[in-house]
Structure formats: C-alpha cells, structure tokens
Amino acid sequence: MTPANEIRPFRVDIAQADLEDLRDRLARTRWPDELPGVGWDYGVPRGYLRELAEYWRTAYDWRVHEARLNTFPQFTTEIDGADVHFVHVRSPEPDAVPLIITHGWPGSVLEFLEIIGPLTDPRAHGGDPADAFHVVAPSIPGYGFSGPTRQTHWDYRRVARAWAELMNRLGYRRYGAQGGDWGAGISRELGVIAPGQVIGVHLNGTPTFPTGDPTGLDDLDRARLLTWERHRAQTSGYTAVQATRPQTLAYGLTDSPVGQLAWIVEKFQEWTDSDDVPESAVDRDHMLSNVMLYWLTGTAGSSARLYKESARNWAEAEPSRVPTGMAVFPGDITLPVRAFVERLDNIVHWTEFDRGGHFAAMEQPELLVGDIRRFFRTLTPS
C-alpha cells in the first residue's frame, strides 16, 4: 500500500484514440442558426467559431503542446480525498523564494508556461538571480489533471487548505502566493489561513463583485464599479449557470467539443485586451491547448462546480493581514476597486498597467513577471 501523502511523477500521454474522436466530433458538428449582423453581442459569432473549429480539427497539433508541457516536472498527490496535479520547478538559485501560483476558470496551468522560466531562473532570462523563485503551479481540484473531483464542498477555501498542505508536503515552510481569477481568491485565502507561512500574496484581478458602502470612492474606483455593474448585468450569465446548475451544463460541454470551445473562447474575447477576436491578445494554439485540457479530461462540469460550492461564502471574506500586492491590467473584466480592496487587504504594492487583461500570464508575461519580482523583492522569507 502506498502512503497517502506520496508524491508521484506525472507525464501527460493522451491516447491517440481520444484525439481521433475529437476530430471526428468536430467534423460532425451540428451548427445552430444565427441572426445577421449581431457580431459578438449574442455570443460567439458562427463564422468565427466555424473557422476556429476547422483549424482545431485540421491544423492544430496537440502533440506539440503535450510535449512542451512534459518539459516541465509534473507530479500528482492525494490531498483531502482529491488527486492534485501540479508543476514543480525548483530554481537553480539556492536562496530562491518558494511561490505557489494558481490559475482560475476557464484557465489552467498552461497559462503559466511563459512565466515559469523567468521566475525560476532569472539569470538565464536577463534578470537578477536574487529574484528567483521555486515555482509550484497546481491544477485546482476538478480542473484538468486534478479532476474530476469525487466529493461535494470543494470550494475555494478548501482548495486553499489543500495548497497549504501541498506546500508543507513539499517541505516549504515560508512561501509566497500568486493568482488571478479563482487563483486570486485561493491565494488570498491561503494568506488568511496560513499567515505564518505566507510571506506575501500577489494578485492580478479580484474574483468577486465589490460589495459594501460605495461612498468615499475616487473617480477611478467609481468608473470601475460601473464596469462591474455592466458585467453583472450583461456578461455574467456563465456565473449564474455554473453557480446553480453545473451538472446540466456539463452534458452539452462534455459531449460537444464546439460547445466547450465556444463556452471558453467567449471569455478569452471578453476578458482580454483584445480587438475583435481573442487571438489579437493570446496565441491561438495556446488558447486551444487550454480548451484541450478541459475537453480531454472531461472536466467541464467539475470545474464549474467550484462556482456552486463557493457561492455560499463569496461575500464572507475575512480580513487579511498578509502583505498584498495588486497588478491591474486594463483589459481585465475583474478590475479591482481599490477602496473596497483596501478595506479587507493589507495592500503594500499596487501597479496600474496600460495594457493586458484577465489572462495576464498569457497576454503580458514580461509585465507580470516584473511586477511579481518587484513585490516580493520588498519581503523576506525568514
């Protein structure tokens, strides 16, 4: 019998039959009708999606991206009844700061492929070796190779507790945390539950609607509050569905690759600093690889369950005394309202960028890496 806390090496090796099944399903897609001239206002335009799906079927090569992911050391371990997949890259610098970075929805560990190298080995990327990190990048339980989950009550707080156990299991006693989207909520919560271990939390974006007394806001905060209100009224339908009926949604997304593609690509278009199509902000193949992780692992439903499980305590965040840094990218849908953030968080670092969006590690990796370095440079792990 293997020990419950065993850490096992992991390598991605998708069966060829699964890739052939995907191509067959894409070729047999049953396409819906569409109103003329509505663009993205009613959802993903059919013409755009048909062209993207055909590219996915005939030109995209999963094996190339599978091989790249496998250049990074990957592992799995069981924590609190869930299988947790994670990338773990130790820096060549002996005094590197351990850093756990967390994705969100509809993201994955693939978001971080461009930043792991500069974070772990700044010397090889034109940086200061004093800024080096040992990087741990887990897949959230229910997502990708950490899914699907087999129990209820896997909310973001339980994920944070699992991350505390993961870092302890890896031998890291003092470390930093970083994330966006759900990764922001999980990273922040990790600082709340383990302030003696977390030296600092760096966030790009905030995972929840701003709540509380709106008085005392400056012009920028008022404008961002209006952006949140527009999001709530016009583009937050995915939240309502995933937070109430994720199982019903799962049937369509798990059976139809085009359905899964549309559900995710819409967010890459709306949440990035893009022009008309998401490929103006993120690489097309990189985006499709992210979609592939959901499709190949059948985790459309289990990833959506994080919304339902977390919905009951979204508005119950506890104050955090851990030093916190915020990187703000203007194309993000979850722009933080600083006055609200500072009521709960110990903000010691705040950067406003002039470009980039929700998927900062994919859109502006150099800017994100630079801000992470600047924030943690002011902190000490001792």
CSV table of C-alpha atoms in Angstrom, one decimal:
chain,number,residue,atom,x,y,z
A,1,MET,CA,0.0,0.0,0.0
A,2,THR,CA,1.4,3.4,-1.0
A,3,PRO,CA,1.4,6.2,1.7
A,4,ALA,CA,-1.5,8.7,1.5
A,5,ASN,CA,0.9,11.6,1.1
A,6,GLU,CA,3.0,10.1,-1.6
A,7,ILE,CA,4.1,12.5,-4.4
A,8,ARG,CA,4.2,10.6,-7.8
A,9,PRO,CA,5.8,11.8,-11.0
A,10,PHE,CA,3.3,12.5,-13.8
A,11,ARG,CA,3.6,12.7,-17.5
A,12,VAL,CA,0.9,13.7,-20.0
A,13,ASP,CA,0.2,11.0,-22.5
A,14,ILE,CA,-3.2,11.4,-24.2
A,15,ALA,CA,-4.4,8.3,-26.1
A,16,GLN,CA,-4.4,8.7,-29.9
A,17,ALA,CA,-8.0,7.4,-29.9
A,18,ASP,CA,-9.1,10.4,-27.9
A,19,LEU,CA,-7.5,12.8,-30.4
A,20,GLU,CA,-9.2,10.9,-33.3
A,21,ASP,CA,-12.5,11.0,-31.5
A,22,LEU,CA,-12.2,14.8,-31.1
A,23,ARG,CA,-11.5,15.3,-34.9
A,24,ASP,CA,-14.5,13.1,-35.7
A,25,ARG,CA,-16.8,15.0,-33.4
A,26,LEU,CA,-15.6,18.3,-34.9
A,27,ALA,CA,-16.3,17.1,-38.4
A,28,ARG,CA,-19.9,16.1,-37.4
A,29,THR,CA,-20.8,19.4,-35.6
A,30,ARG,CA,-24.4,20.4,-35.9
A,31,TRP,CA,-24.3,24.1,-36.3
A,32,PRO,CA,-27.1,26.5,-35.0
A,33,ASP,CA,-28.6,29.4,-36.9
A,34,GLU,CA,-27.6,32.9,-36.3
A,35,LEU,CA,-29.1,36.4,-36.5
A,36,PRO,CA,-27.4,38.6,-39.2
A,37,GLY,CA,-25.1,41.5,-38.2
A,38,VAL,CA,-25.1,41.0,-34.4
A,39,GLY,CA,-21.4,40.3,-34.0
A,40,TRP,CA,-20.4,39.2,-30.5
A,41,ASP,CA,-23.4,40.7,-28.9
A,42,TYR,CA,-25.4,37.5,-28.8
A,43,GLY,CA,-22.4,35.3,-28.1
A,44,VAL,CA,-19.6,33.8,-30.3
A,45,PRO,CA,-20.3,34.5,-34.0
A,46,ARG,CA,-20.9,31.4,-36.0
A,47,GLY,CA,-18.5,32.3,-38.8
A,48,TYR,CA,-15.6,32.9,-36.4
A,49,LEU,CA,-16.3,29.7,-34.5
A,50,ARG,CA,-16.6,27.5,-37.6
A,51,GLU,CA,-13.2,28.7,-38.9
A,52,LEU,CA,-11.6,28.2,-35.4
A,53,ALA,CA,-13.1,24.7,-35.1
A,54,GLU,CA,-11.9,23.8,-38.6
A,55,TYR,CA,-8.4,25.0,-37.6
A,56,TRP,CA,-8.6,22.9,-34.4
A,57,ARG,CA,-9.6,19.8,-36.4
A,58,THR,CA,-7.1,20.1,-39.3
A,59,ALA,CA,-4.1,22.3,-38.3
A,60,TYR,CA,-3.7,22.3,-34.5
A,61,ASP,CA,-1.3,19.7,-33.2
A,62,TRP,CA,-1.9,18.6,-29.5
A,63,ARG,CA,1.3,16.5,-29.5
A,64,VAL,CA,3.4,19.6,-29.9
A,65,HIS,CA,1.9,21.2,-26.8
A,66,GLU,CA,1.8,18.0,-24.9
A,67,ALA,CA,5.5,17.6,-25.4
A,68,ARG,CA,6.1,21.2,-24.3
A,69,LEU,CA,4.1,20.6,-21.1
A,70,ASN,CA,6.1,17.5,-20.4
A,71,THR,CA,9.3,19.5,-20.4
A,72,PHE,CA,8.2,20.8,-17.0
A,73,PRO,CA,8.4,18.4,-14.0
A,74,GLN,CA,4.9,17.3,-13.1
A,75,PHE,CA,3.5,15.4,-10.2
A,76,THR,CA,0.3,14.2,-8.5
A,77,THR,CA,-0.6,13.6,-4.9
A,78,GLU,CA,-3.8,13.0,-3.0
A,79,ILE,CA,-4.9,15.7,-0.6
A,80,ASP,CA,-8.2,15.6,1.3
A,81,GLY,CA,-9.6,12.9,-1.0
A,82,ALA,CA,-8.7,14.7,-4.2
A,83,ASP,CA,-6.0,14.0,-6.7
A,84,VAL,CA,-3.9,17.1,-7.2
A,85,HIS,CA,-1.7,17.6,-10.3
A,86,PHE,CA,1.0,20.2,-10.1
A,87,VAL,CA,4.0,21.5,-12.0
A,88,HIS,CA,7.0,21.9,-9.6
A,89,VAL,CA,10.1,23.6,-10.9
A,90,ARG,CA,13.0,24.3,-8.5
A,91,SER,CA,15.2,27.2,-9.2
A,92,PRO,CA,19.0,26.7,-9.7
A,93,GLU,CA,19.4,29.6,-7.2
A,94,PRO,CA,19.7,28.1,-3.7
A,95,ASP,CA,18.1,31.1,-1.9
A,96,ALA,CA,15.0,31.2,-4.2
A,97,VAL,CA,11.7,32.0,-2.6
A,98,PRO,CA,9.0,29.3,-2.9
A,99,LEU,CA,6.0,30.6,-4.8
A,100,ILE,CA,2.7,28.8,-5.4
A,101,ILE,CA,0.8,30.2,-8.5
A,102,THR,CA,-2.9,29.4,-9.1
A,103,HIS,CA,-5.0,29.7,-12.3
A,104,GLY,CA,-8.7,30.3,-12.5
A,105,TRP,CA,-11.6,29.5,-14.8
A,106,PRO,CA,-11.5,29.0,-17.7
A,107,GLY,CA,-7.8,28.8,-17.3
A,108,SER,CA,-5.3,26.1,-16.4
A,109,VAL,CA,-1.6,25.5,-15.6
A,110,LEU,CA,-0.9,26.1,-19.3
A,111,GLU,CA,-1.4,29.8,-18.6
A,112,PHE,CA,2.0,29.8,-16.8
A,113,LEU,CA,4.3,28.2,-19.4
A,114,GLU,CA,5.8,31.6,-20.4
A,115,ILE,CA,6.5,32.8,-16.9
A,116,ILE,CA,7.9,29.7,-15.1
A,117,GLY,CA,11.3,30.0,-16.8
A,118,PRO,CA,11.8,33.7,-16.0
A,119,LEU,CA,10.5,33.2,-12.4
A,120,THR,CA,12.7,30.2,-11.6
A,121,ASP,CA,15.8,31.2,-13.5
A,122,PRO,CA,16.0,34.9,-13.9
A,123,ARG,CA,19.8,34.7,-14.5
A,124,ALA,CA,19.1,32.8,-17.8
A,125,HIS,CA,16.4,35.4,-18.8
A,126,GLY,CA,18.4,38.6,-18.3
A,127,GLY,CA,17.2,39.2,-14.7
A,128,ASP,CA,18.7,39.4,-11.2
A,129,PRO,CA,19.3,35.9,-9.7
A,130,ALA,CA,18.2,37.4,-6.3
A,131,ASP,CA,14.6,37.5,-7.8
A,132,ALA,CA,14.5,33.7,-8.3
A,133,PHE,CA,11.5,31.5,-7.2
A,134,HIS,CA,10.9,27.8,-6.7
A,135,VAL,CA,7.5,27.6,-8.6
A,136,VAL,CA,4.6,25.3,-7.7
A,137,ALA,CA,1.7,25.5,-10.1
A,138,PRO,CA,-1.1,23.2,-9.2
A,139,SER,CA,-4.3,22.4,-11.1
A,140,ILE,CA,-7.3,23.3,-9.0
A,141,PRO,CA,-9.2,20.1,-7.9
A,142,GLY,CA,-11.8,19.5,-10.5
A,143,TYR,CA,-9.7,21.1,-13.2
A,144,GLY,CA,-7.6,19.4,-15.9
A,145,PHE,CA,-5.4,16.6,-14.5
A,146,SER,CA,-6.7,17.3,-10.9
A,147,GLY,CA,-10.2,16.3,-12.0
A,148,PRO,CA,-12.8,15.4,-11.8
A,149,THR,CA,-13.5,15.8,-8.1
A,150,ARG,CA,-15.4,13.0,-6.3
A,151,GLN,CA,-16.9,14.9,-3.4
A,152,THR,CA,-19.1,18.0,-2.7
A,153,HIS,CA,-17.9,21.0,-0.8
A,154,TRP,CA,-14.7,21.7,-2.8
A,155,ASP,CA,-15.0,25.5,-2.5
A,156,TYR,CA,-12.1,27.9,-2.9
A,157,ARG,CA,-11.4,27.8,0.9
A,158,ARG,CA,-11.0,24.0,0.8
A,159,VAL,CA,-8.6,24.5,-2.1
A,160,ALA,CA,-6.6,27.0,-0.1
A,161,ARG,CA,-6.3,24.5,2.7
A,162,ALA,CA,-5.2,21.8,0.2
A,163,TRP,CA,-2.5,24.2,-1.1
A,164,ALA,CA,-1.2,24.8,2.5
A,165,GLU,CA,-0.9,21.0,2.8
A,166,LEU,CA,0.8,20.7,-0.6
A,167,MET,CA,3.4,23.3,0.3
A,168,ASN,CA,4.0,21.6,3.7
A,169,ARG,CA,4.4,18.3,1.9
A,170,LEU,CA,7.0,19.7,-0.4
A,171,GLY,CA,9.0,21.0,2.5
A,172,TYR,CA,8.3,24.7,2.0
A,173,ARG,CA,7.7,26.4,5.4
A,174,ARG,CA,7.7,30.0,4.2
A,175,TYR,CA,6.4,30.9,0.7
A,176,GLY,CA,4.6,33.4,-1.4
A,177,ALA,CA,1.3,33.0,-3.3
A,178,GLN,CA,0.1,34.5,-6.6
A,179,GLY,CA,-3.0,34.2,-8.7
A,180,GLY,CA,-5.8,35.7,-10.8
A,181,ASP,CA,-9.5,34.9,-11.1
A,182,TRP,CA,-10.2,31.9,-8.8
A,183,GLY,CA,-6.4,31.9,-8.2
A,184,ALA,CA,-6.7,35.3,-6.7
A,185,GLY,CA,-9.4,34.2,-4.2
A,186,ILE,CA,-7.5,31.0,-3.4
A,187,SER,CA,-4.2,32.8,-3.0
A,188,ARG,CA,-5.7,35.4,-0.8
A,189,GLU,CA,-7.5,32.8,1.4
A,190,LEU,CA,-4.2,30.9,1.7
A,191,GLY,CA,-2.7,34.1,3.3
A,192,VAL,CA,-5.8,34.2,5.7
A,193,ILE,CA,-5.5,30.6,6.9
A,194,ALA,CA,-1.7,30.4,6.9
A,195,PRO,CA,-0.3,33.8,7.8
A,196,GLY,CA,2.7,32.3,9.5
A,197,GLN,CA,3.8,30.6,6.3
A,198,VAL,CA,2.7,33.0,3.6
A,199,ILE,CA,5.1,35.9,3.3
A,200,GLY,CA,3.0,37.8,0.7
A,201,VAL,CA,0.2,37.5,-1.8
A,202,HIS,CA,0.4,38.9,-5.3
A,203,LEU,CA,-2.8,39.2,-7.3
A,204,ASN,CA,-3.8,40.1,-10.8
A,205,GLY,CA,-7.5,40.8,-10.6
A,206,THR,CA,-10.2,40.1,-7.9
A,207,PRO,CA,-12.6,37.1,-8.0
A,208,THR,CA,-15.7,38.6,-6.5
A,209,PHE,CA,-18.1,41.5,-7.1
A,210,PRO,CA,-17.2,44.6,-5.0
A,211,THR,CA,-19.6,44.8,-2.0
A,212,GLY,CA,-20.1,47.3,0.8
A,213,ASP,CA,-20.7,51.0,1.2
A,214,PRO,CA,-19.8,52.8,-2.1
A,215,THR,CA,-19.3,56.2,-0.6
A,216,GLY,CA,-15.8,57.7,-0.5
A,217,LEU,CA,-14.7,56.4,-3.9
A,218,ASP,CA,-12.5,58.4,-6.2
A,219,ASP,CA,-13.3,58.8,-9.9
A,220,LEU,CA,-11.3,55.7,-11.0
A,221,ASP,CA,-13.0,53.5,-8.4
A,222,ARG,CA,-16.4,54.8,-9.4
A,223,ALA,CA,-15.7,54.0,-13.0
A,224,ARG,CA,-14.6,50.5,-12.1
A,225,LEU,CA,-17.6,49.9,-10.0
A,226,LEU,CA,-19.7,50.8,-13.1
A,227,THR,CA,-17.7,48.3,-15.1
A,228,TRP,CA,-18.6,45.6,-12.5
A,229,GLU,CA,-22.2,46.6,-12.7
A,230,ARG,CA,-22.2,46.3,-16.5
A,231,HIS,CA,-20.5,42.9,-16.2
A,232,ARG,CA,-23.1,41.8,-13.7
A,233,ALA,CA,-26.0,42.9,-16.0
A,234,GLN,CA,-24.6,41.9,-19.4
A,235,THR,CA,-21.9,39.3,-19.3
A,236,SER,CA,-22.1,37.3,-16.1
A,237,GLY,CA,-24.6,34.6,-17.2
A,238,TYR,CA,-21.9,32.0,-17.1
A,239,THR,CA,-21.6,32.6,-13.3
A,240,ALA,CA,-25.3,32.1,-12.7
A,241,VAL,CA,-25.3,28.9,-14.6
A,242,GLN,CA,-22.2,27.4,-13.1
A,243,ALA,CA,-23.1,28.5,-9.6
A,244,THR,CA,-26.6,26.9,-9.8
A,245,ARG,CA,-26.8,24.1,-12.4
A,246,PRO,CA,-23.2,22.9,-13.3
A,247,GLN,CA,-24.4,19.3,-13.9
A,248,THR,CA,-26.9,20.3,-16.5
A,249,LEU,CA,-24.3,22.4,-18.3
A,250,ALA,CA,-21.8,19.6,-18.2
A,251,TYR,CA,-23.8,17.3,-20.6
A,252,GLY,CA,-23.5,19.7,-23.5
A,253,LEU,CA,-19.9,20.7,-22.9
A,254,THR,CA,-18.7,17.2,-22.3
A,255,ASP,CA,-20.4,15.8,-25.4
A,256,SER,CA,-19.7,18.7,-27.9
A,257,PRO,CA,-16.2,20.0,-28.4
A,258,VAL,CA,-17.6,23.0,-30.2
A,259,GLY,CA,-19.8,23.7,-27.3
A,260,GLN,CA,-16.8,23.5,-24.9
A,261,LEU,CA,-14.8,25.7,-27.4
A,262,ALA,CA,-17.5,28.4,-27.5
A,263,TRP,CA,-18.0,28.4,-23.8
A,264,ILE,CA,-14.3,29.2,-23.2
A,265,VAL,CA,-13.4,31.2,-26.2
A,266,GLU,CA,-16.1,33.7,-25.5
A,267,LYS,CA,-14.3,34.6,-22.2
A,268,PHE,CA,-11.0,34.9,-24.0
A,269,GLN,CA,-12.6,37.5,-26.2
A,270,GLU,CA,-14.5,39.4,-23.5
A,271,TRP,CA,-11.8,39.4,-20.8
A,272,THR,CA,-8.6,40.0,-22.7
A,273,ASP,CA,-7.1,43.2,-24.0
A,274,SER,CA,-8.1,42.1,-27.5
A,275,ASP,CA,-9.5,43.9,-30.5
A,276,ASP,CA,-12.3,41.9,-32.3
A,277,VAL,CA,-11.0,38.3,-31.8
A,278,PRO,CA,-9.1,36.8,-28.8
A,279,GLU,CA,-6.1,35.9,-31.0
A,280,SER,CA,-5.2,39.6,-31.1
A,281,ALA,CA,-4.3,39.2,-27.3
A,282,VAL,CA,-3.3,35.5,-27.0
A,283,ASP,CA,-1.7,32.9,-29.2
A,284,ARG,CA,-4.4,30.8,-31.0
A,285,ASP,CA,-2.7,27.5,-30.3
A,286,HIS,CA,-2.0,28.4,-26.7
A,287,MET,CA,-5.7,29.2,-26.3
A,288,LEU,CA,-6.7,25.9,-27.9
A,289,SER,CA,-4.4,24.0,-25.7
A,290,ASN,CA,-6.2,25.4,-22.7
A,291,VAL,CA,-9.5,24.3,-24.2
A,292,MET,CA,-8.0,20.9,-24.8
A,293,LEU,CA,-7.3,20.4,-21.1
A,294,TYR,CA,-11.0,20.8,-20.3
A,295,TRP,CA,-12.0,18.6,-23.3
A,296,LEU,CA,-9.5,15.7,-22.8
A,297,THR,CA,-10.1,15.4,-19.1
A,298,GLY,CA,-13.9,15.8,-19.2
A,299,THR,CA,-13.8,18.5,-16.5
A,300,ALA,CA,-16.3,21.0,-17.8
A,301,GLY,CA,-18.7,20.0,-15.1
A,302,SER,CA,-16.3,19.5,-12.2
A,303,SER,CA,-14.5,22.8,-12.9
A,304,ALA,CA,-17.9,24.6,-13.0
A,305,ARG,CA,-18.8,23.1,-9.6
A,306,LEU,CA,-16.3,25.4,-7.9
A,307,TYR,CA,-18.8,28.2,-8.6
A,308,LYS,CA,-21.7,26.4,-6.9
A,309,GLU,CA,-19.6,25.2,-3.9
A,310,SER,CA,-18.1,28.7,-3.4
A,311,ALA,CA,-21.3,30.7,-4.0
A,312,ARG,CA,-22.5,30.3,-0.4
A,313,ASN,CA,-19.5,32.3,1.0
A,314,TRP,CA,-18.4,34.7,-1.7
A,315,ALA,CA,-19.4,37.7,0.4
A,316,GLU,CA,-17.8,36.4,3.6
A,317,ALA,CA,-14.2,37.2,3.1
A,318,GLU,CA,-12.1,37.6,6.2
A,319,PRO,CA,-9.6,40.4,6.5
A,320,SER,CA,-6.0,39.5,5.5
A,321,ARG,CA,-3.0,40.9,7.3
A,322,VAL,CA,-0.5,39.4,4.9
A,323,PRO,CA,1.3,41.9,2.7
A,324,THR,CA,-0.6,42.0,-0.6
A,325,GLY,CA,0.3,43.3,-4.0
A,326,MET,CA,-2.1,44.0,-6.9
A,327,ALA,CA,-1.2,44.2,-10.6
A,328,VAL,CA,-4.0,45.8,-12.5
A,329,PHE,CA,-4.4,45.1,-16.3
A,330,PRO,CA,-6.9,47.4,-18.0
A,331,GLY,CA,-8.5,44.8,-20.3
A,332,ASP,CA,-9.5,42.6,-17.4
A,333,ILE,CA,-13.2,42.1,-16.6
A,334,THR,CA,-12.4,41.9,-12.9
A,335,LEU,CA,-10.8,45.3,-12.3
A,336,PRO,CA,-10.2,45.8,-8.6
A,337,VAL,CA,-12.0,48.7,-6.9
A,338,ARG,CA,-9.1,49.9,-4.7
A,339,ALA,CA,-11.2,51.4,-1.9
A,340,PHE,CA,-13.0,48.1,-1.4
A,341,VAL,CA,-9.9,46.0,-1.7
A,342,GLU,CA,-8.1,48.1,1.0
A,343,ARG,CA,-10.9,47.6,3.5
A,344,LEU,CA,-10.0,43.9,3.7
A,345,ASP,CA,-6.4,43.5,2.5
A,346,ASN,CA,-3.0,44.8,3.6
A,347,ILE,CA,-2.2,46.5,0.3
A,348,VAL,CA,1.5,47.4,0.2
A,349,HIS,CA,2.0,47.3,-3.6
A,350,TRP,CA,-0.3,48.5,-6.4
A,351,THR,CA,0.6,48.7,-10.1
A,352,GLU,CA,-1.6,50.0,-12.9
A,353,PHE,CA,-0.5,48.8,-16.4
A,354,ASP,CA,-1.5,50.3,-19.7
A,355,ARG,CA,-2.1,47.0,-21.5
A,356,GLY,CA,-3.0,43.4,-20.8
A,357,GLY,CA,-6.1,41.7,-19.5
A,358,HIS,CA,-7.5,38.8,-17.4
A,359,PHE,CA,-5.0,36.2,-18.6
A,360,ALA,CA,-2.0,38.2,-17.8
A,361,ALA,CA,0.5,35.4,-17.8
A,362,MET,CA,-0.5,34.6,-21.4
A,363,GLU,CA,-1.1,38.2,-22.6
A,364,GLN,CA,1.8,40.1,-20.9
A,365,PRO,CA,4.1,37.6,-19.3
A,366,GLU,CA,7.0,40.0,-19.0
A,367,LEU,CA,4.9,42.7,-17.2
A,368,LEU,CA,3.5,40.1,-14.8
A,369,VAL,CA,6.9,38.6,-14.0
A,370,GLY,CA,8.4,42.0,-13.5
A,371,ASP,CA,5.6,43.0,-11.0
A,372,ILE,CA,5.9,39.7,-9.1
A,373,ARG,CA,9.6,40.3,-8.7
A,374,ARG,CA,9.2,43.9,-7.6
A,375,PHE,CA,6.6,42.9,-5.0
A,376,PHE,CA,8.5,40.0,-3.4
A,377,ARG,CA,11.8,41.9,-3.6
A,378,THR,CA,10.5,44.0,-0.6
A,379,LEU,CA,9.6,41.0,1.5
A,380,THR,CA,11.8,38.4,3.3
A,381,PRO,CA,11.0,34.7,3.7
A,382,SER,CA,12.7,34.4,7.1
